[in-house]
Amino acid sequence: MKPVYGILMAVALVGILCVAGCTTTDTAGTPTPTQTHAPTPEMVSLVSVGEENNRDIVPVSMETVTQVILPENPTTGYSWNVTTVDGLTVTDDTFVPPEKQIPGAGGVHVWTLAPNATGIATFSAVYVRPWEEIQPDDERYTVTFYVTPKGTPVVDVTSADNGTTVSVPNGGAVLVALNENPTTGYLWNASVAGSAKIATDSFVPPHLEKPLVGAGGVHKWLVTFTGAPSGSFDAAYARPWEETTVDAESFTVSFTGV
């Protein structure tokens, strides 16, 4: 499940339009009109994540404006309580009510975030009544951001890339995503070799309007590199308490720098 990407155009109108009045007089010293150019608009990237990105790993750049948008209904007494903001600064925290003022209708809570530095950053919140203690079964939300310098690519790898060699630009990273259904007992057991290392991983549960018993999700691994990209990512799909057999489902990709 991918966040929704958008582009904000920040346009600064600078200066006053110079009127070039052409004359036919011979007056000496008449100044030549100077044309004023407006600056090139700056492209600002916006990444919005929502409840479908719960436990997701989302790549963003240092220049990215990030928004977390979650449904909230204060009329029930419940509201989102932010528990972790690691590597991020909250620049805006707003509740947006519904467009139609219907009694009991909920709105959305929007947090605007700015990264503090490159690397792993985390936002977490829990949905509670402020006067009650947080319980283990309370609804929780967390999203991990991988913050990169501007222009640094993160290569997406899926099951379609099984058995291939993936080209990774120097300084880049790889985000591996494979379907997984823990309700069956089967899990991906992953390892890396060469200069590759698993920076973080997460199981992203399915986002469904109605809970579906036995539904699977996606397991994601963020792979970074120490030095030039090389090595491999290998995974086997098996039950942890059983020995892995030769016919077990497997996944492997090799990495090469470009």
PDB file of C-alpha atoms in Angstrom:
ATOM      1  CA  MET A   1       0.000   0.000   0.000  1.00  0.00           C
ATOM      2  CA  LYS A   2       1.564   3.176  -1.103  1.00  0.00           C
ATOM      3  CA  PRO A   3       1.173   6.633   0.242  1.00  0.00           C
ATOM      4  CA  VAL A   4      -0.472   9.278  -1.932  1.00  0.00           C
ATOM      5  CA  TYR A   5       2.060  11.505  -3.547  1.00  0.00           C
ATOM      6  CA  GLY A   6       1.425  15.063  -4.589  1.00  0.00           C
ATOM      7  CA  ILE A   7       3.368  18.102  -5.743  1.00  0.00           C
ATOM      8  CA  LEU A   8       3.021  21.554  -4.165  1.00  0.00           C
ATOM      9  CA  MET A   9       4.135  24.519  -6.236  1.00  0.00           C
ATOM     10  CA  ALA A  10       5.440  27.306  -3.996  1.00  0.00           C
ATOM     11  CA  VAL A  11       5.482  30.390  -6.186  1.00  0.00           C
ATOM     12  CA  ALA A  12       6.922  33.680  -4.876  1.00  0.00           C
ATOM     13  CA  LEU A  13       5.817  36.731  -6.866  1.00  0.00           C
ATOM     14  CA  VAL A  14       8.811  39.049  -6.730  1.00  0.00           C
ATOM     15  CA  GLY A  15       9.235  42.569  -7.986  1.00  0.00           C
ATOM     16  CA  ILE A  16       7.075  44.934  -9.986  1.00  0.00           C
ATOM     17  CA  LEU A  17       6.504  44.591 -13.739  1.00  0.00           C
ATOM     18  CA  CYS A  18       8.694  47.120 -15.446  1.00  0.00           C
ATOM     19  CA  VAL A  19       6.926  49.144 -18.082  1.00  0.00           C
ATOM     20  CA  ALA A  20       9.209  49.620 -21.043  1.00  0.00           C
ATOM     21  CA  GLY A  21       8.012  52.966 -22.404  1.00  0.00           C
ATOM     22  CA  CYS A  22       9.581  53.380 -25.850  1.00  0.00           C
ATOM     23  CA  THR A  23      10.078  57.031 -26.913  1.00  0.00           C
ATOM     24  CA  THR A  24      11.423  58.832 -29.908  1.00  0.00           C
ATOM     25  CA  THR A  25      12.944  61.753 -28.007  1.00  0.00           C
ATOM     26  CA  ASP A  26      16.644  62.492 -28.126  1.00  0.00           C
ATOM     27  CA  THR A  27      16.889  63.198 -24.433  1.00  0.00           C
ATOM     28  CA  ALA A  28      20.334  62.092 -23.286  1.00  0.00           C
ATOM     29  CA  GLY A  29      20.699  59.859 -20.298  1.00  0.00           C
ATOM     30  CA  THR A  30      17.306  58.164 -20.592  1.00  0.00           C
ATOM     31  CA  PRO A  31      17.683  54.940 -18.580  1.00  0.00           C
ATOM     32  CA  THR A  32      17.221  51.646 -20.383  1.00  0.00           C
ATOM     33  CA  PRO A  33      14.374  49.607 -18.850  1.00  0.00           C
ATOM     34  CA  THR A  34      15.659  46.486 -17.055  1.00  0.00           C
ATOM     35  CA  GLN A  35      13.574  43.331 -17.411  1.00  0.00           C
ATOM     36  CA  THR A  36      12.816  41.606 -14.108  1.00  0.00           C
ATOM     37  CA  HIS A  37      12.542  37.806 -14.131  1.00  0.00           C
ATOM     38  CA  ALA A  38      10.424  35.997 -11.564  1.00  0.00           C
ATOM     39  CA  PRO A  39      12.341  33.195  -9.791  1.00  0.00           C
ATOM     40  CA  THR A  40      11.798  29.634 -10.907  1.00  0.00           C
ATOM     41  CA  PRO A  41       9.056  28.039  -8.756  1.00  0.00           C
ATOM     42  CA  GLU A  42      10.449  25.625  -6.174  1.00  0.00           C
ATOM     43  CA  MET A  43       9.111  22.074  -6.337  1.00  0.00           C
ATOM     44  CA  VAL A  44       8.115  20.759  -2.940  1.00  0.00           C
ATOM     45  CA  SER A  45       7.197  17.100  -2.532  1.00  0.00           C
ATOM     46  CA  LEU A  46       4.244  16.147  -0.345  1.00  0.00           C
ATOM     47  CA  VAL A  47       3.729  12.641   1.007  1.00  0.00           C
ATOM     48  CA  SER A  48       0.452  11.814   2.747  1.00  0.00           C
ATOM     49  CA  VAL A  49       0.037   8.600   4.735  1.00  0.00           C
ATOM     50  CA  GLY A  50      -3.112   7.296   6.385  1.00  0.00           C
ATOM     51  CA  GLU A  51      -4.584   4.313   8.193  1.00  0.00           C
ATOM     52  CA  GLU A  52      -3.740   2.084   5.199  1.00  0.00           C
ATOM     53  CA  ASN A  53      -0.050   2.739   5.973  1.00  0.00           C
ATOM     54  CA  ASN A  54      -0.188   1.459   9.541  1.00  0.00           C
ATOM     55  CA  ARG A  55       3.163  -0.247  10.308  1.00  0.00           C
ATOM     56  CA  ASP A  56       4.396   0.668   6.822  1.00  0.00           C
ATOM     57  CA  ILE A  57       7.913   1.721   5.769  1.00  0.00           C
ATOM     58  CA  VAL A  58       7.751   4.871   3.635  1.00  0.00           C
ATOM     59  CA  PRO A  59      10.758   6.440   1.864  1.00  0.00           C
ATOM     60  CA  VAL A  60      10.888  10.251   1.899  1.00  0.00           C
ATOM     61  CA  SER A  61      13.581  12.822   1.177  1.00  0.00           C
ATOM     62  CA  MET A  62      14.836  15.581   3.478  1.00  0.00           C
ATOM     63  CA  GLU A  63      12.900  18.104   1.381  1.00  0.00           C
ATOM     64  CA  THR A  64       9.612  16.211   1.703  1.00  0.00           C
ATOM     65  CA  VAL A  65       6.653  17.648   3.596  1.00  0.00           C
ATOM     66  CA  THR A  66       4.908  14.683   5.213  1.00  0.00           C
ATOM     67  CA  GLN A  67       1.362  14.494   6.532  1.00  0.00           C
ATOM     68  CA  VAL A  68      -0.172  11.756   8.680  1.00  0.00           C
ATOM     69  CA  ILE A  69      -3.965  11.774   8.272  1.00  0.00           C
ATOM     70  CA  LEU A  70      -6.116   9.609  10.553  1.00  0.00           C
ATOM     71  CA  PRO A  71      -9.883   9.481  11.130  1.00  0.00           C
ATOM     72  CA  GLU A  72     -10.920  10.840  14.503  1.00  0.00           C
ATOM     73  CA  ASN A  73     -14.261  11.371  16.226  1.00  0.00           C
ATOM     74  CA  PRO A  74     -13.988  13.510  19.375  1.00  0.00           C
ATOM     75  CA  THR A  75     -17.757  13.161  20.000  1.00  0.00           C
ATOM     76  CA  THR A  76     -17.034   9.613  21.205  1.00  0.00           C
ATOM     77  CA  GLY A  77     -14.460  10.901  23.680  1.00  0.00           C
ATOM     78  CA  TYR A  78     -11.662   9.231  21.730  1.00  0.00           C
ATOM     79  CA  SER A  79      -8.771  11.116  20.187  1.00  0.00           C
ATOM     80  CA  TRP A  80      -5.316  10.304  18.913  1.00  0.00           C
ATOM     81  CA  ASN A  81      -2.525  10.661  21.477  1.00  0.00           C
ATOM     82  CA  VAL A  82       0.918  10.871  19.843  1.00  0.00           C
ATOM     83  CA  THR A  83       3.315   8.573  21.670  1.00  0.00           C
ATOM     84  CA  THR A  84       6.455   8.696  19.500  1.00  0.00           C
ATOM     85  CA  VAL A  85       7.948  11.325  17.210  1.00  0.00           C
ATOM     86  CA  ASP A  86      11.499  10.146  16.605  1.00  0.00           C
ATOM     87  CA  GLY A  87      13.652  11.956  14.030  1.00  0.00           C
ATOM     88  CA  LEU A  88      10.776  14.266  13.079  1.00  0.00           C
ATOM     89  CA  THR A  89       9.413  17.677  14.021  1.00  0.00           C
ATOM     90  CA  VAL A  90       5.664  18.265  14.165  1.00  0.00           C
ATOM     91  CA  THR A  91       5.143  21.580  12.360  1.00  0.00           C
ATOM     92  CA  ASP A  92       1.333  21.495  12.485  1.00  0.00           C
ATOM     93  CA  ASP A  93      -1.268  19.536  14.466  1.00  0.00           C
ATOM     94  CA  THR A  94      -4.870  20.053  13.369  1.00  0.00           C
ATOM     95  CA  PHE A  95      -8.262  18.405  13.672  1.00  0.00           C
ATOM     96  CA  VAL A  96     -10.314  18.897  10.500  1.00  0.00           C
ATOM     97  CA  PRO A  97     -14.062  18.568  11.137  1.00  0.00           C
ATOM     98  CA  PRO A  98     -16.389  16.994   8.572  1.00  0.00           C
ATOM     99  CA  GLU A  99     -17.646  19.191   5.729  1.00  0.00           C
ATOM    100  CA  LYS A 100     -21.251  18.574   6.738  1.00  0.00           C
ATOM    101  CA  GLN A 101     -21.979  19.339  10.379  1.00  0.00           C
ATOM    102  CA  ILE A 102     -23.877  16.154  11.255  1.00  0.00           C
ATOM    103  CA  PRO A 103     -24.275  15.358  14.974  1.00  0.00           C
ATOM    104  CA  GLY A 104     -21.859  12.594  15.944  1.00  0.00           C
ATOM    105  CA  ALA A 105     -19.881  12.758  12.676  1.00  0.00           C
ATOM    106  CA  GLY A 106     -16.128  12.442  12.852  1.00  0.00           C
ATOM    107  CA  GLY A 107     -13.384  14.230  10.979  1.00  0.00           C
ATOM    108  CA  VAL A 108      -9.668  13.662  10.475  1.00  0.00           C
ATOM    109  CA  HIS A 109      -6.599  14.529  12.503  1.00  0.00           C
ATOM    110  CA  VAL A 110      -3.695  15.865  10.441  1.00  0.00           C
ATOM    111  CA  TRP A 111      -0.085  16.090  11.593  1.00  0.00           C
ATOM    112  CA  THR A 112       2.434  17.830   9.331  1.00  0.00           C
ATOM    113  CA  LEU A 113       5.964  16.543   9.840  1.00  0.00           C
ATOM    114  CA  ALA A 114       9.443  17.646   8.840  1.00  0.00           C
ATOM    115  CA  PRO A 115      12.450  15.275   9.067  1.00  0.00           C
ATOM    116  CA  ASN A 116      15.314  16.280  11.349  1.00  0.00           C
ATOM    117  CA  ALA A 117      18.010  14.186   9.670  1.00  0.00           C
ATOM    118  CA  THR A 118      18.513  11.341   7.222  1.00  0.00           C
ATOM    119  CA  GLY A 119      17.925   7.771   8.383  1.00  0.00           C
ATOM    120  CA  ILE A 120      15.071   6.039  10.197  1.00  0.00           C
ATOM    121  CA  ALA A 121      12.274   8.192  11.655  1.00  0.00           C
ATOM    122  CA  THR A 122       9.119   7.029  13.434  1.00  0.00           C
ATOM    123  CA  PHE A 123       5.657   8.407  14.185  1.00  0.00           C
ATOM    124  CA  SER A 124       3.331   6.542  16.565  1.00  0.00           C
ATOM    125  CA  ALA A 125      -0.024   7.283  18.169  1.00  0.00           C
ATOM    126  CA  VAL A 126      -2.715   5.541  20.209  1.00  0.00           C
ATOM    127  CA  TYR A 127      -6.496   6.150  20.048  1.00  0.00           C
ATOM    128  CA  VAL A 128      -7.763   6.667  23.587  1.00  0.00           C
ATOM    129  CA  ARG A 129      -9.995   8.667  25.866  1.00  0.00           C
ATOM    130  CA  PRO A 130      -7.665  11.188  27.572  1.00  0.00           C
ATOM    131  CA  TRP A 131      -9.016  10.419  31.043  1.00  0.00           C
ATOM    132  CA  GLU A 132      -8.418   6.678  30.720  1.00  0.00           C
ATOM    133  CA  GLU A 133      -5.170   4.767  31.006  1.00  0.00           C
ATOM    134  CA  ILE A 134      -3.707   3.315  27.813  1.00  0.00           C
ATOM    135  CA  GLN A 135      -4.607  -0.375  27.463  1.00  0.00           C
ATOM    136  CA  PRO A 136      -2.778  -3.102  25.474  1.00  0.00           C
ATOM    137  CA  ASP A 137      -5.776  -3.581  23.169  1.00  0.00           C
ATOM    138  CA  ASP A 138      -6.200   0.121  22.311  1.00  0.00           C
ATOM    139  CA  GLU A 139      -6.052   0.997  18.624  1.00  0.00           C
ATOM    140  CA  ARG A 140      -2.507   1.921  17.663  1.00  0.00           C
ATOM    141  CA  TYR A 141      -0.843   3.446  14.640  1.00  0.00           C
ATOM    142  CA  THR A 142       2.802   3.605  13.675  1.00  0.00           C
ATOM    143  CA  VAL A 143       4.644   4.445  10.480  1.00  0.00           C
ATOM    144  CA  THR A 144       8.366   4.333   9.790  1.00  0.00           C
ATOM    145  CA  PHE A 145       9.963   6.810   7.396  1.00  0.00           C
ATOM    146  CA  TYR A 146      13.293   6.260   5.693  1.00  0.00           C
ATOM    147  CA  VAL A 147      14.653   9.771   5.162  1.00  0.00           C
ATOM    148  CA  THR A 148      17.166  10.147   2.338  1.00  0.00           C
ATOM    149  CA  PRO A 149      19.166  13.073   0.966  1.00  0.00           C
ATOM    150  CA  LYS A 150      17.545  14.775  -2.006  1.00  0.00           C
ATOM    151  CA  GLY A 151      17.892  12.681  -5.155  1.00  0.00           C
ATOM    152  CA  THR A 152      18.824   9.452  -3.370  1.00  0.00           C
ATOM    153  CA  PRO A 153      16.784   6.583  -4.845  1.00  0.00           C
ATOM    154  CA  VAL A 154      15.048   3.753  -3.008  1.00  0.00           C
ATOM    155  CA  VAL A 155      14.503   0.785  -5.359  1.00  0.00           C
ATOM    156  CA  ASP A 156      11.277  -1.188  -4.969  1.00  0.00           C
ATOM    157  CA  VAL A 157      11.626  -4.979  -5.145  1.00  0.00           C
ATOM    158  CA  THR A 158       8.664  -7.405  -5.234  1.00  0.00           C
ATOM    159  CA  SER A 159       8.031 -11.089  -5.892  1.00  0.00           C
ATOM    160  CA  ALA A 160       8.209 -10.322  -9.630  1.00  0.00           C
ATOM    161  CA  ASP A 161      11.957  -9.701  -9.174  1.00  0.00           C
ATOM    162  CA  ASN A 162      12.659 -13.177  -7.786  1.00  0.00           C
ATOM    163  CA  GLY A 163      15.878 -14.619  -9.213  1.00  0.00           C
ATOM    164  CA  THR A 164      17.056 -11.357 -10.764  1.00  0.00           C
ATOM    165  CA  THR A 165      19.929  -8.945 -10.223  1.00  0.00           C
ATOM    166  CA  VAL A 166      18.802  -5.530  -9.009  1.00  0.00           C
ATOM    167  CA  SER A 167      20.821  -2.454  -9.951  1.00  0.00           C
ATOM    168  CA  VAL A 168      21.183  -0.012  -7.060  1.00  0.00           C
ATOM    169  CA  PRO A 169      22.762   3.445  -7.453  1.00  0.00           C
ATOM    170  CA  ASN A 170      25.593   4.201  -5.031  1.00  0.00           C
ATOM    171  CA  GLY A 171      24.117   5.631  -1.838  1.00  0.00           C
ATOM    172  CA  GLY A 172      20.725   4.105  -2.630  1.00  0.00           C
ATOM    173  CA  ALA A 173      18.641   1.565  -0.751  1.00  0.00           C
ATOM    174  CA  VAL A 174      16.162  -1.209  -1.547  1.00  0.00           C
ATOM    175  CA  LEU A 175      12.645  -1.789  -0.216  1.00  0.00           C
ATOM    176  CA  VAL A 176      11.644  -5.461  -0.539  1.00  0.00           C
ATOM    177  CA  ALA A 177       7.909  -6.244  -0.271  1.00  0.00           C
ATOM    178  CA  LEU A 178       6.551  -9.817  -0.189  1.00  0.00           C
ATOM    179  CA  ASN A 179       3.054 -11.127   0.567  1.00  0.00           C
ATOM    180  CA  GLU A 180       2.806 -12.854   3.928  1.00  0.00           C
ATOM    181  CA  ASN A 181      -0.028 -14.431   5.923  1.00  0.00           C
ATOM    182  CA  PRO A 182       0.922 -15.099   9.553  1.00  0.00           C
ATOM    183  CA  THR A 183      -2.502 -16.634  10.247  1.00  0.00           C
ATOM    184  CA  THR A 184      -1.328 -19.736   8.328  1.00  0.00           C
ATOM    185  CA  GLY A 185       1.760 -20.040  10.493  1.00  0.00           C
ATOM    186  CA  TYR A 186       3.994 -19.262   7.533  1.00  0.00           C
ATOM    187  CA  LEU A 187       6.504 -16.402   7.769  1.00  0.00           C
ATOM    188  CA  TRP A 188       9.378 -15.122   5.665  1.00  0.00           C
ATOM    189  CA  ASN A 189      12.800 -15.782   7.188  1.00  0.00           C
ATOM    190  CA  ALA A 190      15.172 -13.335   5.506  1.00  0.00           C
ATOM    191  CA  SER A 191      18.933 -12.846   5.464  1.00  0.00           C
ATOM    192  CA  VAL A 192      21.402 -10.711   3.511  1.00  0.00           C
ATOM    193  CA  ALA A 193      24.990 -11.076   2.327  1.00  0.00           C
ATOM    194  CA  GLY A 194      27.734  -8.826   1.005  1.00  0.00           C
ATOM    195  CA  SER A 195      27.512  -5.116   1.781  1.00  0.00           C
ATOM    196  CA  ALA A 196      23.732  -5.356   2.282  1.00  0.00           C
ATOM    197  CA  LYS A 197      22.146  -4.999   5.702  1.00  0.00           C
ATOM    198  CA  ILE A 198      18.536  -5.009   6.868  1.00  0.00           C
ATOM    199  CA  ALA A 199      17.980  -1.577   8.425  1.00  0.00           C
ATOM    200  CA  THR A 200      14.419  -2.356   9.538  1.00  0.00           C
ATOM    201  CA  ASP A 201      11.493  -4.595   8.617  1.00  0.00           C
ATOM    202  CA  SER A 202       7.769  -4.684   9.310  1.00  0.00           C
ATOM    203  CA  PHE A 203       4.646  -6.695   8.607  1.00  0.00           C
ATOM    204  CA  VAL A 204       2.019  -4.376   7.113  1.00  0.00           C
ATOM    205  CA  PRO A 205      -1.461  -5.749   7.876  1.00  0.00           C
ATOM    206  CA  PRO A 206      -4.252  -5.480   5.312  1.00  0.00           C
ATOM    207  CA  HIS A 207      -6.371  -2.345   5.387  1.00  0.00           C
ATOM    208  CA  LEU A 208      -9.985  -3.469   5.157  1.00  0.00           C
ATOM    209  CA  GLU A 209     -13.228  -1.643   5.917  1.00  0.00           C
ATOM    210  CA  LYS A 210     -14.424  -4.797   7.661  1.00  0.00           C
ATOM    211  CA  PRO A 211     -11.983  -7.187   9.385  1.00  0.00           C
ATOM    212  CA  LEU A 212     -11.522 -10.395   7.426  1.00  0.00           C
ATOM    213  CA  VAL A 213     -10.409 -13.455   9.358  1.00  0.00           C
ATOM    214  CA  GLY A 214      -7.373 -15.085   7.758  1.00  0.00           C
ATOM    215  CA  ALA A 215      -6.458 -12.119   5.553  1.00  0.00           C
ATOM    216  CA  GLY A 216      -2.769 -11.716   4.753  1.00  0.00           C
ATOM    217  CA  GLY A 217      -0.642  -8.615   4.419  1.00  0.00           C
ATOM    218  CA  VAL A 218       2.788  -7.593   3.173  1.00  0.00           C
ATOM    219  CA  HIS A 219       6.174  -8.004   4.832  1.00  0.00           C
ATOM    220  CA  LYS A 220       8.647  -5.226   4.025  1.00  0.00           C
ATOM    221  CA  TRP A 221      12.405  -5.029   4.525  1.00  0.00           C
ATOM    222  CA  LEU A 222      14.489  -1.895   4.097  1.00  0.00           C
ATOM    223  CA  VAL A 223      17.918  -2.907   2.823  1.00  0.00           C
ATOM    224  CA  THR A 224      20.805  -0.432   2.971  1.00  0.00           C
ATOM    225  CA  PHE A 225      24.453  -0.890   2.038  1.00  0.00           C
ATOM    226  CA  THR A 226      27.822  -0.383   3.654  1.00  0.00           C
ATOM    227  CA  GLY A 227      29.834   0.999   0.762  1.00  0.00           C
ATOM    228  CA  ALA A 228      29.064   0.051  -2.842  1.00  0.00           C
ATOM    229  CA  PRO A 229      25.887  -2.038  -3.280  1.00  0.00           C
ATOM    230  CA  SER A 230      26.638  -5.775  -3.512  1.00  0.00           C
ATOM    231  CA  GLY A 231      25.538  -9.111  -2.110  1.00  0.00           C
ATOM    232  CA  SER A 232      22.064 -10.592  -1.961  1.00  0.00           C
ATOM    233  CA  PHE A 233      18.738 -10.825  -0.154  1.00  0.00           C
ATOM    234  CA  ASP A 234      17.452 -14.349   0.483  1.00  0.00           C
ATOM    235  CA  ALA A 235      14.226 -15.471   2.144  1.00  0.00           C
ATOM    236  CA  ALA A 236      12.386 -18.743   2.760  1.00  0.00           C
ATOM    237  CA  TYR A 237       8.642 -19.019   3.470  1.00  0.00           C
ATOM    238  CA  ALA A 238       8.092 -21.580   6.201  1.00  0.00           C
ATOM    239  CA  ARG A 239       6.621 -22.288   9.606  1.00  0.00           C
ATOM    240  CA  PRO A 240       9.256 -21.370  12.223  1.00  0.00           C
ATOM    241  CA  TRP A 241       8.777 -24.621  14.124  1.00  0.00           C
ATOM    242  CA  GLU A 242       9.291 -26.798  11.054  1.00  0.00           C
ATOM    243  CA  GLU A 243      12.487 -27.595   9.213  1.00  0.00           C
ATOM    244  CA  THR A 244      12.839 -25.820   5.896  1.00  0.00           C
ATOM    245  CA  THR A 245      12.483 -28.285   3.038  1.00  0.00           C
ATOM    246  CA  VAL A 246      14.053 -28.097  -0.426  1.00  0.00           C
ATOM    247  CA  ASP A 247      10.662 -27.469  -2.031  1.00  0.00           C
ATOM    248  CA  ALA A 248       9.785 -24.583   0.304  1.00  0.00           C
ATOM    249  CA  GLU A 249       8.852 -21.297  -1.347  1.00  0.00           C
ATOM    250  CA  SER A 250      11.903 -19.058  -1.583  1.00  0.00           C
ATOM    251  CA  PHE A 251      12.905 -15.644  -2.826  1.00  0.00           C
ATOM    252  CA  THR A 252      16.320 -14.284  -3.790  1.00  0.00           C
ATOM    253  CA  VAL A 253      17.744 -11.235  -5.486  1.00  0.00           C
ATOM    254  CA  SER A 254      21.325 -10.120  -6.025  1.00  0.00           C
ATOM    255  CA  PHE A 255      22.516  -6.522  -5.840  1.00  0.00           C
ATOM    256  CA  THR A 256      24.966  -4.659  -8.032  1.00  0.00           C
ATOM    257  CA  GLY A 257      26.005  -1.031  -7.954  1.00  0.00           C
ATOM    258  CA  VAL A 258      25.544   1.373 -10.844  1.00  0.00           C
TER     259      VAL A 258
END
